Amino acid sequence: TVAAYGEPLFRDMASGDAYVVNTFHVPLTDEIQEADSQIQAAAKLFVDALDESLIVRLGGDREQKGSINRLKSWLGTMGLAESAVGTIVSPLRDIQSLRSSGSAHLKGKNYARALHTAGVTHMPNSARVAHLLAALVTSLTALSDFLEDQGGA
């Protein structure tokens, strides 16, 4: 986004969160603690770091709440097909849902629903995170392709 818009779409990690970049990985075990920590890391890197103010300046709906909703509205205003918007937004929403319903809070019905929505209910924890990260790679690739088409990533 720097080439096209003069600013990156994702903000740099603050010094207190810089460790997240160096410790982000596919879990090596099926321990829930490791899966939770990587879901939280993915949410920081790819949801929390979205620059909402840039997205709004580019045309994202200021009235929408949250970075994912604002990103979705901006992509829609740019004429991106709904299916392509879904490819970009759904993995981000899955990560955020799993963090807010389980990794950062007590797990319950909402966590089970988030697992189901993400399509990872019956997977071991390490496979869940690997699946989520693969979807995230697809999302970010689609976003990068879109940005390149707009004049530069």
Coordinates of N, CA, C and O in Angstrom, one line a residue:
T1 N 0.8 -1.2 0.0 CA 0.0 0.0 0.0 C 0.8 1.3 0.0 O 0.3 2.3 -0.3
V2 N 2.1 1.1 0.4 CA 3.0 2.3 0.4 C 3.1 2.9 -1.0 O 2.9 4.1 -1.2
A3 N 3.3 2.1 -2.0 CA 3.5 2.6 -3.4 C 2.2 3.3 -3.9 O 2.2 4.3 -4.5
A4 N 1.1 2.7 -3.6 CA -0.2 3.2 -4.1 C -0.8 4.3 -3.2 O -1.4 5.3 -3.8
Y5 N -0.6 4.3 -1.9 CA -1.3 5.2 -1.0 C -0.4 6.0 -0.1 O -0.8 6.8 0.6
G6 N 0.9 5.7 -0.2 CA 1.9 6.5 0.6 C 2.0 6.0 2.1 O 2.9 6.5 2.8
E7 N 1.2 5.0 2.5 CA 1.3 4.5 3.8 C 1.0 3.0 3.8 O 0.3 2.5 3.0
P8 N 1.6 2.3 4.7 CA 1.3 0.8 4.8 C -0.1 0.6 5.4 O -0.6 1.3 6.2
L9 N -0.7 -0.5 4.9 CA -2.1 -0.8 5.4 C -2.0 -1.4 6.8 O -2.9 -1.3 7.6
F10 N -0.8 -2.0 7.1 CA -0.6 -2.6 8.5 C 0.4 -1.8 9.2 O 1.5 -1.5 8.7
R11 N 0.0 -1.4 10.4 CA 1.0 -0.6 11.3 C 2.0 -1.5 11.8 O 1.8 -2.7 12.0
D12 N 3.2 -1.0 12.1 CA 4.3 -1.7 12.7 C 3.9 -2.0 14.2 O 3.1 -1.3 14.8
M13 N 4.4 -3.1 14.7 CA 4.2 -3.5 16.1 C 4.9 -2.5 17.0 O 6.0 -2.1 16.7
A14 N 4.2 -2.1 18.0 CA 4.8 -1.3 19.0 C 6.0 -2.0 19.7 O 6.0 -3.3 19.7
S15 N 6.9 -1.3 20.3 CA 8.1 -2.0 20.9 C 7.6 -3.1 21.9 O 8.3 -4.2 22.0
G16 N 6.6 -2.9 22.6 CA 6.1 -3.9 23.6 C 5.5 -5.1 23.0 O 5.3 -6.1 23.6
D17 N 5.2 -5.0 21.7 CA 4.6 -6.2 21.0 C 5.6 -6.7 19.9 O 5.2 -7.6 19.1
A18 N 6.8 -6.2 19.8 CA 7.7 -6.6 18.7 C 8.0 -8.1 18.8 O 8.3 -8.7 17.7
Y19 N 8.0 -8.6 20.0 CA 8.3 -10.1 20.1 C 7.4 -11.0 19.3 O 7.7 -12.1 18.9
V20 N 6.1 -10.5 19.0 CA 5.1 -11.2 18.3 C 5.6 -11.7 17.0 O 5.4 -12.8 16.5
V21 N 6.3 -10.8 16.3 CA 6.8 -11.1 14.9 C 7.8 -12.2 15.0 O 7.8 -13.1 14.1
N22 N 8.7 -12.2 16.0 CA 9.7 -13.2 16.0 C 9.3 -14.6 16.6 O 9.9 -15.6 16.5
T23 N 8.1 -14.6 17.3 CA 7.7 -15.8 17.9 C 6.4 -16.4 17.2 O 6.0 -17.5 17.7
F24 N 6.0 -15.8 16.2 CA 4.8 -16.3 15.5 C 5.1 -17.5 14.7 O 6.1 -17.5 13.9
H25 N 4.4 -18.6 14.9 CA 4.7 -19.9 14.2 C 3.5 -20.8 14.2 O 2.6 -20.6 15.0
V26 N 3.6 -21.9 13.4 CA 2.6 -23.0 13.5 C 3.0 -23.7 14.7 O 4.1 -24.1 15.0
P27 N 2.0 -24.0 15.6 CA 2.3 -24.7 16.8 C 3.0 -26.1 16.6 O 2.7 -26.8 15.6
L28 N 3.9 -26.3 17.5 CA 4.7 -27.6 17.4 C 4.0 -28.7 18.1 O 4.4 -29.9 18.0
T29 N 3.1 -28.4 19.0 CA 2.4 -29.4 19.8 C 0.9 -29.1 19.6 O 0.5 -28.1 19.1
D30 N 0.1 -30.0 20.2 CA -1.4 -29.8 20.2 C -1.9 -29.2 21.5 O -3.1 -29.2 21.7
E31 N -1.0 -28.7 22.3 CA -1.4 -28.0 23.5 C -2.2 -26.8 23.2 O -1.8 -25.9 22.4
I32 N -3.3 -26.6 23.9 CA -4.2 -25.5 23.7 C -3.5 -24.1 23.9 O -3.8 -23.2 23.3
Q33 N -2.7 -24.1 24.9 CA -2.0 -22.9 25.3 C -1.1 -22.4 24.1 O -1.1 -21.2 23.8
E34 N -0.5 -23.3 23.4 CA 0.3 -22.9 22.2 C -0.6 -22.4 21.1 O -0.3 -21.4 20.4
A35 N -1.7 -23.1 20.8 CA -2.6 -22.7 19.8 C -3.2 -21.3 20.1 O -3.3 -20.4 19.3
D36 N -3.6 -21.1 21.4 CA -4.2 -19.9 21.8 C -3.2 -18.7 21.6 O -3.5 -17.6 21.1
S37 N -1.9 -19.0 22.0 CA -0.9 -17.9 21.8 C -0.7 -17.5 20.4 O -0.5 -16.3 20.1
Q38 N -0.8 -18.5 19.5 CA -0.6 -18.2 18.1 C -1.8 -17.5 17.4 O -1.7 -16.7 16.5
I39 N -3.0 -17.8 17.9 CA -4.2 -17.1 17.4 C -4.1 -15.7 17.9 O -4.5 -14.8 17.2
Q40 N -3.7 -15.5 19.2 CA -3.6 -14.1 19.7 C -2.5 -13.3 18.9 O -2.7 -12.2 18.5
A41 N -1.4 -14.0 18.5 CA -0.4 -13.4 17.8 C -0.9 -13.0 16.4 O -0.7 -11.9 15.9
A42 N -1.6 -13.9 15.7 CA -2.2 -13.6 14.4 C -3.1 -12.5 14.4 O -3.1 -11.6 13.5
A43 N -3.9 -12.4 15.5 CA -4.9 -11.3 15.6 C -4.1 -10.0 15.8 O -4.5 -8.9 15.2
K44 N -3.1 -9.9 16.5 CA -2.3 -8.7 16.7 C -1.7 -8.3 15.4 O -1.7 -7.1 15.0
L45 N -1.1 -9.3 14.7 CA -0.3 -8.9 13.5 C -1.2 -8.5 12.3 O -0.8 -7.7 11.5
F46 N -2.4 -9.2 12.2 CA -3.2 -9.0 11.0 C -4.6 -8.4 11.2 O -5.2 -8.0 10.2
V47 N -5.0 -8.2 12.4 CA -6.3 -7.6 12.6 C -6.0 -6.3 13.4 O -6.4 -5.2 12.9
D48 N -5.4 -6.4 14.6 CA -5.1 -5.2 15.3 C -4.2 -4.2 14.6 O -4.4 -3.0 14.8
A49 N -3.3 -4.7 13.8 CA -2.4 -3.8 13.1 C -2.9 -3.2 11.8 O -2.3 -2.3 11.3
L50 N -4.1 -3.6 11.4 CA -4.8 -2.9 10.3 C -4.9 -1.4 10.6 O -5.4 -1.0 11.7
D51 N -4.5 -0.5 9.7 CA -4.6 0.9 10.0 C -6.0 1.4 9.6 O -6.2 1.8 8.5
E52 N -6.8 1.5 10.6 CA -8.2 1.9 10.4 C -8.3 3.3 9.9 O -9.2 3.6 9.0
S53 N -7.5 4.2 10.4 CA -7.6 5.6 9.9 C -7.2 5.7 8.4 O -7.9 6.4 7.7
L54 N -6.3 4.9 8.0 CA -5.9 4.9 6.6 C -7.1 4.3 5.8 O -7.5 4.9 4.7
I55 N -7.7 3.2 6.2 CA -8.8 2.6 5.5 C -9.9 3.6 5.4 O -10.5 3.7 4.3
V56 N -10.2 4.3 6.4 CA -11.3 5.3 6.4 C -10.9 6.4 5.4 O -11.8 6.8 4.5
R57 N -9.7 6.9 5.4 CA -9.3 7.9 4.4 C -9.4 7.4 3.0 O -9.6 8.2 2.1
L58 N -9.2 6.1 2.8 CA -9.2 5.6 1.4 C -10.7 5.3 1.0 O -10.9 5.0 -0.2
G59 N -11.6 5.4 1.9 CA -13.0 5.2 1.5 C -13.8 4.2 2.3 O -15.0 4.0 2.0
G60 N -13.2 3.6 3.3 CA -13.9 2.7 4.2 C -14.9 3.5 5.0 O -14.7 4.7 5.3
D61 N -16.0 2.8 5.3 CA -17.1 3.5 6.0 C -16.7 3.8 7.5 O -16.6 2.9 8.3
R62 N -16.7 5.1 7.8 CA -16.3 5.5 9.1 C -17.3 5.0 10.2 O -17.0 4.8 11.3
E63 N -18.6 4.8 9.7 CA -19.6 4.4 10.6 C -19.5 2.9 11.0 O -20.1 2.5 12.0
Q64 N -18.8 2.1 10.2 CA -18.6 0.7 10.5 C -17.7 0.6 11.7 O -16.8 1.4 11.9
K65 N -17.9 -0.3 12.6 CA -17.1 -0.5 13.8 C -16.1 -1.6 13.5 O -16.5 -2.7 13.1
G66 N -14.9 -1.3 13.8 CA -13.8 -2.3 13.7 C -13.1 -2.4 12.4 O -13.6 -2.0 11.3
S67 N -11.8 -2.8 12.5 CA -10.9 -2.7 11.3 C -11.4 -3.7 10.2 O -11.3 -3.3 9.0
I68 N -11.9 -4.8 10.6 CA -12.3 -5.8 9.6 C -13.5 -5.3 8.8 O -13.6 -5.4 7.6
N69 N -14.5 -4.7 9.5 CA -15.7 -4.2 8.8 C -15.3 -3.0 8.0 O -15.9 -2.8 6.9
R70 N -14.4 -2.2 8.4 CA -14.0 -1.0 7.6 C -13.2 -1.5 6.4 O -13.4 -0.9 5.3
L71 N -12.4 -2.5 6.5 CA -11.6 -3.0 5.4 C -12.6 -3.6 4.4 O -12.5 -3.3 3.2
K72 N -13.6 -4.3 4.9 CA -14.6 -4.9 4.0 C -15.4 -3.8 3.2 O -15.6 -3.9 2.0
S73 N -15.8 -2.7 3.9 CA -16.5 -1.7 3.2 C -15.6 -1.0 2.2 O -16.1 -0.6 1.1
W74 N -14.3 -0.8 2.5 CA -13.4 -0.1 1.6 C -13.3 -1.0 0.3 O -13.3 -0.5 -0.8
L75 N -13.0 -2.3 0.5 CA -12.8 -3.2 -0.6 C -14.1 -3.2 -1.5 O -14.0 -3.2 -2.8
G76 N -15.2 -3.1 -0.9 CA -16.5 -3.1 -1.6 C -16.6 -1.8 -2.5 O -17.0 -1.8 -3.6
T77 N -16.2 -0.7 -1.9 CA -16.3 0.6 -2.6 C -15.3 0.7 -3.7 O -15.5 1.4 -4.7
M78 N -14.3 -0.1 -3.7 CA -13.3 -0.2 -4.7 C -13.7 -1.1 -5.9 O -13.0 -1.2 -6.8
G79 N -14.9 -1.7 -5.8 CA -15.4 -2.5 -6.8 C -14.9 -4.0 -6.8 O -15.1 -4.7 -7.8
L80 N -14.3 -4.4 -5.7 CA -13.8 -5.8 -5.7 C -15.1 -6.7 -5.5 O -16.0 -6.4 -4.8
A81 N -15.1 -7.8 -6.2 CA -16.2 -8.7 -6.2 C -16.4 -9.2 -4.8 O -15.5 -9.4 -4.0
E82 N -17.7 -9.5 -4.5 CA -18.0 -9.9 -3.1 C -17.3 -11.2 -2.7 O -16.9 -11.3 -1.6
S83 N -17.1 -12.1 -3.7 CA -16.4 -13.3 -3.3 C -15.0 -13.1 -3.0 O -14.4 -13.7 -2.1
A84 N -14.3 -12.1 -3.7 CA -13.0 -11.7 -3.4 C -12.8 -11.0 -2.1 O -11.9 -11.3 -1.3
V85 N -13.8 -10.2 -1.8 CA -13.8 -9.5 -0.5 C -13.9 -10.6 0.6 O -13.2 -10.5 1.6
G86 N -14.8 -11.6 0.4 CA -14.9 -12.7 1.4 C -13.6 -13.5 1.6 O -13.3 -13.8 2.7
T87 N -12.9 -13.7 0.5 CA -11.6 -14.4 0.6 C -10.6 -13.6 1.4 O -9.9 -14.2 2.2
I88 N -10.7 -12.3 1.4 CA -9.8 -11.5 2.1 C -10.2 -11.4 3.6 O -9.5 -11.5 4.5
V89 N -11.5 -11.1 3.8 CA -12.0 -10.8 5.1 C -12.3 -12.0 6.0 O -12.1 -11.9 7.2
S90 N -12.8 -13.1 5.4 CA -13.2 -14.2 6.3 C -12.1 -14.7 7.2 O -12.4 -15.0 8.4
P91 N -10.9 -15.0 6.7 CA -9.9 -15.5 7.6 C -9.5 -14.5 8.7 O -9.2 -14.9 9.8
L92 N -9.6 -13.2 8.4 CA -9.3 -12.2 9.5 C -10.4 -12.3 10.5 O -10.1 -12.3 11.7
R93 N -11.6 -12.4 10.0 CA -12.8 -12.5 11.0 C -12.7 -13.8 11.8 O -13.0 -13.8 13.0
D94 N -12.3 -14.9 11.2 CA -12.1 -16.2 11.9 C -11.1 -16.0 13.0 O -11.4 -16.5 14.2
I95 N -10.0 -15.5 12.7 CA -8.9 -15.3 13.7 C -9.4 -14.4 14.8 O -9.2 -14.7 16.0
Q96 N -10.1 -13.3 14.5 CA -10.6 -12.4 15.5 C -11.6 -13.0 16.4 O -11.7 -12.9 17.6
S97 N -12.5 -13.8 15.7 CA -13.6 -14.5 16.5 C -13.0 -15.5 17.5 O -13.5 -15.6 18.6
L98 N -12.0 -16.3 17.0 CA -11.4 -17.3 17.9 C -10.7 -16.6 19.0 O -10.7 -17.1 20.1
R99 N -10.0 -15.5 18.8 CA -9.4 -14.8 19.8 C -10.4 -14.3 20.8 O -10.2 -14.5 22.0
S100 N -11.4 -13.6 20.4 CA -12.3 -12.9 21.3 C -13.2 -13.9 22.0 O -13.7 -13.6 23.1
S101 N -13.5 -15.1 21.4 CA -14.4 -16.0 22.0 C -13.6 -17.1 22.8 O -14.3 -17.9 23.5
G102 N -12.3 -17.2 22.7 CA -11.6 -18.3 23.4 C -10.2 -18.0 23.8 O -9.9 -18.2 25.0
S103 N -9.4 -17.5 22.9 CA -8.0 -17.4 23.3 C -7.8 -16.3 24.3 O -6.9 -16.4 25.1
A104 N -8.6 -15.2 24.3 CA -8.4 -14.1 25.2 C -9.4 -14.2 26.3 O -9.4 -13.3 27.2
H105 N -10.4 -15.1 26.3 CA -11.5 -15.2 27.3 C -11.8 -16.6 27.6 O -11.2 -17.5 27.0
L106 N -12.7 -16.8 28.5 CA -13.2 -18.2 28.8 C -13.8 -18.8 27.5 O -14.6 -18.1 26.9
K107 N -13.5 -20.0 27.3 CA -14.1 -20.7 26.1 C -15.5 -21.2 26.5 O -15.8 -21.6 27.6
G108 N -16.4 -21.1 25.5 CA -17.8 -21.5 25.8 C -18.5 -21.7 24.4 O -17.9 -22.1 23.4
K109 N -19.8 -21.5 24.4 CA -20.6 -21.7 23.2 C -20.1 -20.9 22.0 O -20.1 -21.3 20.9
N110 N -19.7 -19.6 22.3 CA -19.3 -18.7 21.2 C -18.0 -19.3 20.6 O -17.8 -19.1 19.4
Y111 N -17.1 -19.9 21.4 CA -15.9 -20.5 20.9 C -16.2 -21.6 20.0 O -15.6 -21.8 18.9
A112 N -17.1 -22.5 20.4 CA -17.5 -23.6 19.6 C -18.1 -23.2 18.3 O -17.8 -23.7 17.2
R113 N -18.9 -22.1 18.3 CA -19.5 -21.5 17.1 C -18.4 -21.0 16.2 O -18.4 -21.2 15.0
A114 N -17.4 -20.3 16.8 CA -16.3 -19.8 16.0 C -15.4 -20.9 15.3 O -15.0 -20.7 14.2
L115 N -15.2 -22.0 16.1 CA -14.5 -23.1 15.5 C -15.3 -23.7 14.3 O -14.7 -24.0 13.3
H116 N -16.6 -23.8 14.5 CA -17.4 -24.3 13.4 C -17.4 -23.4 12.2 O -17.2 -23.9 11.1
T117 N -17.5 -22.1 12.4 CA -17.5 -21.1 11.3 C -16.2 -21.2 10.5 O -16.2 -21.1 9.3
A118 N -15.1 -21.3 11.3 CA -13.8 -21.4 10.6 C -13.5 -22.8 10.0 O -12.5 -22.9 9.3
G119 N -14.4 -23.7 10.2 CA -14.2 -25.1 9.7 C -13.1 -25.9 10.3 O -12.6 -26.8 9.6
V120 N -12.9 -25.7 11.6 CA -11.8 -26.4 12.2 C -12.2 -27.1 13.5 O -11.3 -27.5 14.3
T121 N -13.5 -27.4 13.6 CA -14.0 -28.0 14.9 C -13.3 -29.3 15.2 O -13.0 -29.5 16.4
H122 N -13.2 -30.2 14.3 CA -12.7 -31.5 14.7 C -11.2 -31.7 14.4 O -10.7 -32.9 14.3
M123 N -10.5 -30.7 14.3 CA -9.0 -30.8 14.0 C -8.2 -30.7 15.3 O -8.7 -30.0 16.3
P124 N -7.1 -31.4 15.4 CA -6.2 -31.1 16.5 C -5.8 -29.7 16.5 O -5.8 -29.0 15.5
N125 N -5.4 -29.2 17.7 CA -5.0 -27.8 17.8 C -4.0 -27.3 16.9 O -4.1 -26.2 16.3
S126 N -2.9 -28.0 16.7 CA -1.9 -27.6 15.7 C -2.4 -27.5 14.3 O -2.1 -26.6 13.6
A127 N -3.2 -28.5 13.9 CA -3.8 -28.5 12.6 C -4.8 -27.3 12.4 O -4.9 -26.7 11.3
R128 N -5.5 -27.0 13.5 CA -6.4 -25.8 13.4 C -5.7 -24.6 13.1 O -6.1 -23.8 12.2
V129 N -4.6 -24.3 13.8 CA -3.8 -23.1 13.6 C -3.2 -23.1 12.2 O -3.2 -22.1 11.5
A130 N -2.7 -24.3 11.8 CA -2.1 -24.4 10.4 C -3.1 -24.1 9.4 O -2.9 -23.4 8.4
H131 N -4.4 -24.6 9.6 CA -5.5 -24.3 8.6 C -5.8 -22.8 8.6 O -5.9 -22.2 7.5
L132 N -5.9 -22.2 9.7 CA -6.2 -20.8 9.8 C -5.1 -19.9 9.2 O -5.4 -19.0 8.5
L133 N -3.8 -20.3 9.4 CA -2.7 -19.6 8.8 C -2.7 -19.8 7.3 O -2.4 -18.8 6.6
A134 N -3.0 -20.9 6.8 CA -3.1 -21.1 5.4 C -4.2 -20.2 4.7 O -3.9 -19.6 3.7
A135 N -5.3 -20.2 5.4 CA -6.4 -19.3 4.9 C -5.9 -17.8 5.0 O -6.2 -17.0 4.1
L136 N -5.2 -17.5 6.0 CA -4.6 -16.1 6.2 C -3.7 -15.8 5.0 O -3.7 -14.7 4.5
V137 N -2.8 -16.8 4.6 CA -1.9 -16.6 3.5 C -2.7 -16.3 2.2 O -2.4 -15.4 1.5
T138 N -3.7 -17.1 2.0 CA -4.6 -16.9 0.9 C -5.2 -15.5 0.9 O -5.3 -14.7 -0.1
S139 N -5.7 -15.1 2.1 CA -6.3 -13.7 2.3 C -5.3 -12.6 1.9 O -5.6 -11.7 1.2
L140 N -4.1 -12.7 2.5 CA -3.1 -11.7 2.3 C -2.6 -11.6 0.9 O -2.3 -10.6 0.3
T141 N -2.5 -12.8 0.2 CA -2.1 -12.9 -1.2 C -3.2 -12.2 -2.0 O -2.8 -11.4 -2.9
A142 N -4.5 -12.4 -1.8 CA -5.5 -11.8 -2.5 C -5.5 -10.3 -2.3 O -5.7 -9.5 -3.2
L143 N -5.3 -9.9 -1.1 CA -5.2 -8.4 -0.7 C -4.0 -7.8 -1.5 O -4.1 -6.7 -2.1
S144 N -2.9 -8.5 -1.5 CA -1.7 -7.9 -2.1 C -1.9 -7.8 -3.6 O -1.6 -6.8 -4.3
D145 N -2.6 -8.9 -4.2 CA -2.9 -8.8 -5.7 C -3.8 -7.6 -6.0 O -3.6 -6.9 -7.0
F146 N -4.8 -7.4 -5.1 CA -5.7 -6.3 -5.3 C -5.0 -5.0 -5.3 O -5.2 -4.1 -6.1
L147 N -4.1 -4.8 -4.3 CA -3.4 -3.6 -4.1 C -2.4 -3.3 -5.3 O -2.3 -2.2 -5.7
E148 N -1.8 -4.4 -5.8 CA -0.9 -4.3 -6.9 C -1.7 -3.8 -8.1 O -1.3 -2.9 -8.9
D149 N -3.0 -4.3 -8.3 CA -3.8 -3.9 -9.4 C -4.2 -2.4 -9.3 O -4.5 -1.7 -10.3
Q150 N -4.2 -1.9 -8.0 CA -4.6 -0.5 -7.8 C -3.4 0.4 -8.0 O -3.6 1.6 -7.8
G151 N -2.2 -0.1 -8.2 CA -1.1 0.8 -8.4 C 0.1 0.5 -7.6 O 1.1 1.3 -7.6
G152 N 0.1 -0.6 -6.8 CA 1.3 -0.9 -6.0 C 1.0 -1.4 -4.7 O 0.0 -1.0 -4.1
A153 N 1.7 -2.4 -4.2 CA 1.5 -3.0 -2.9 C 2.6 -2.4 -2.0 O 2.6 -2.3 -0.9

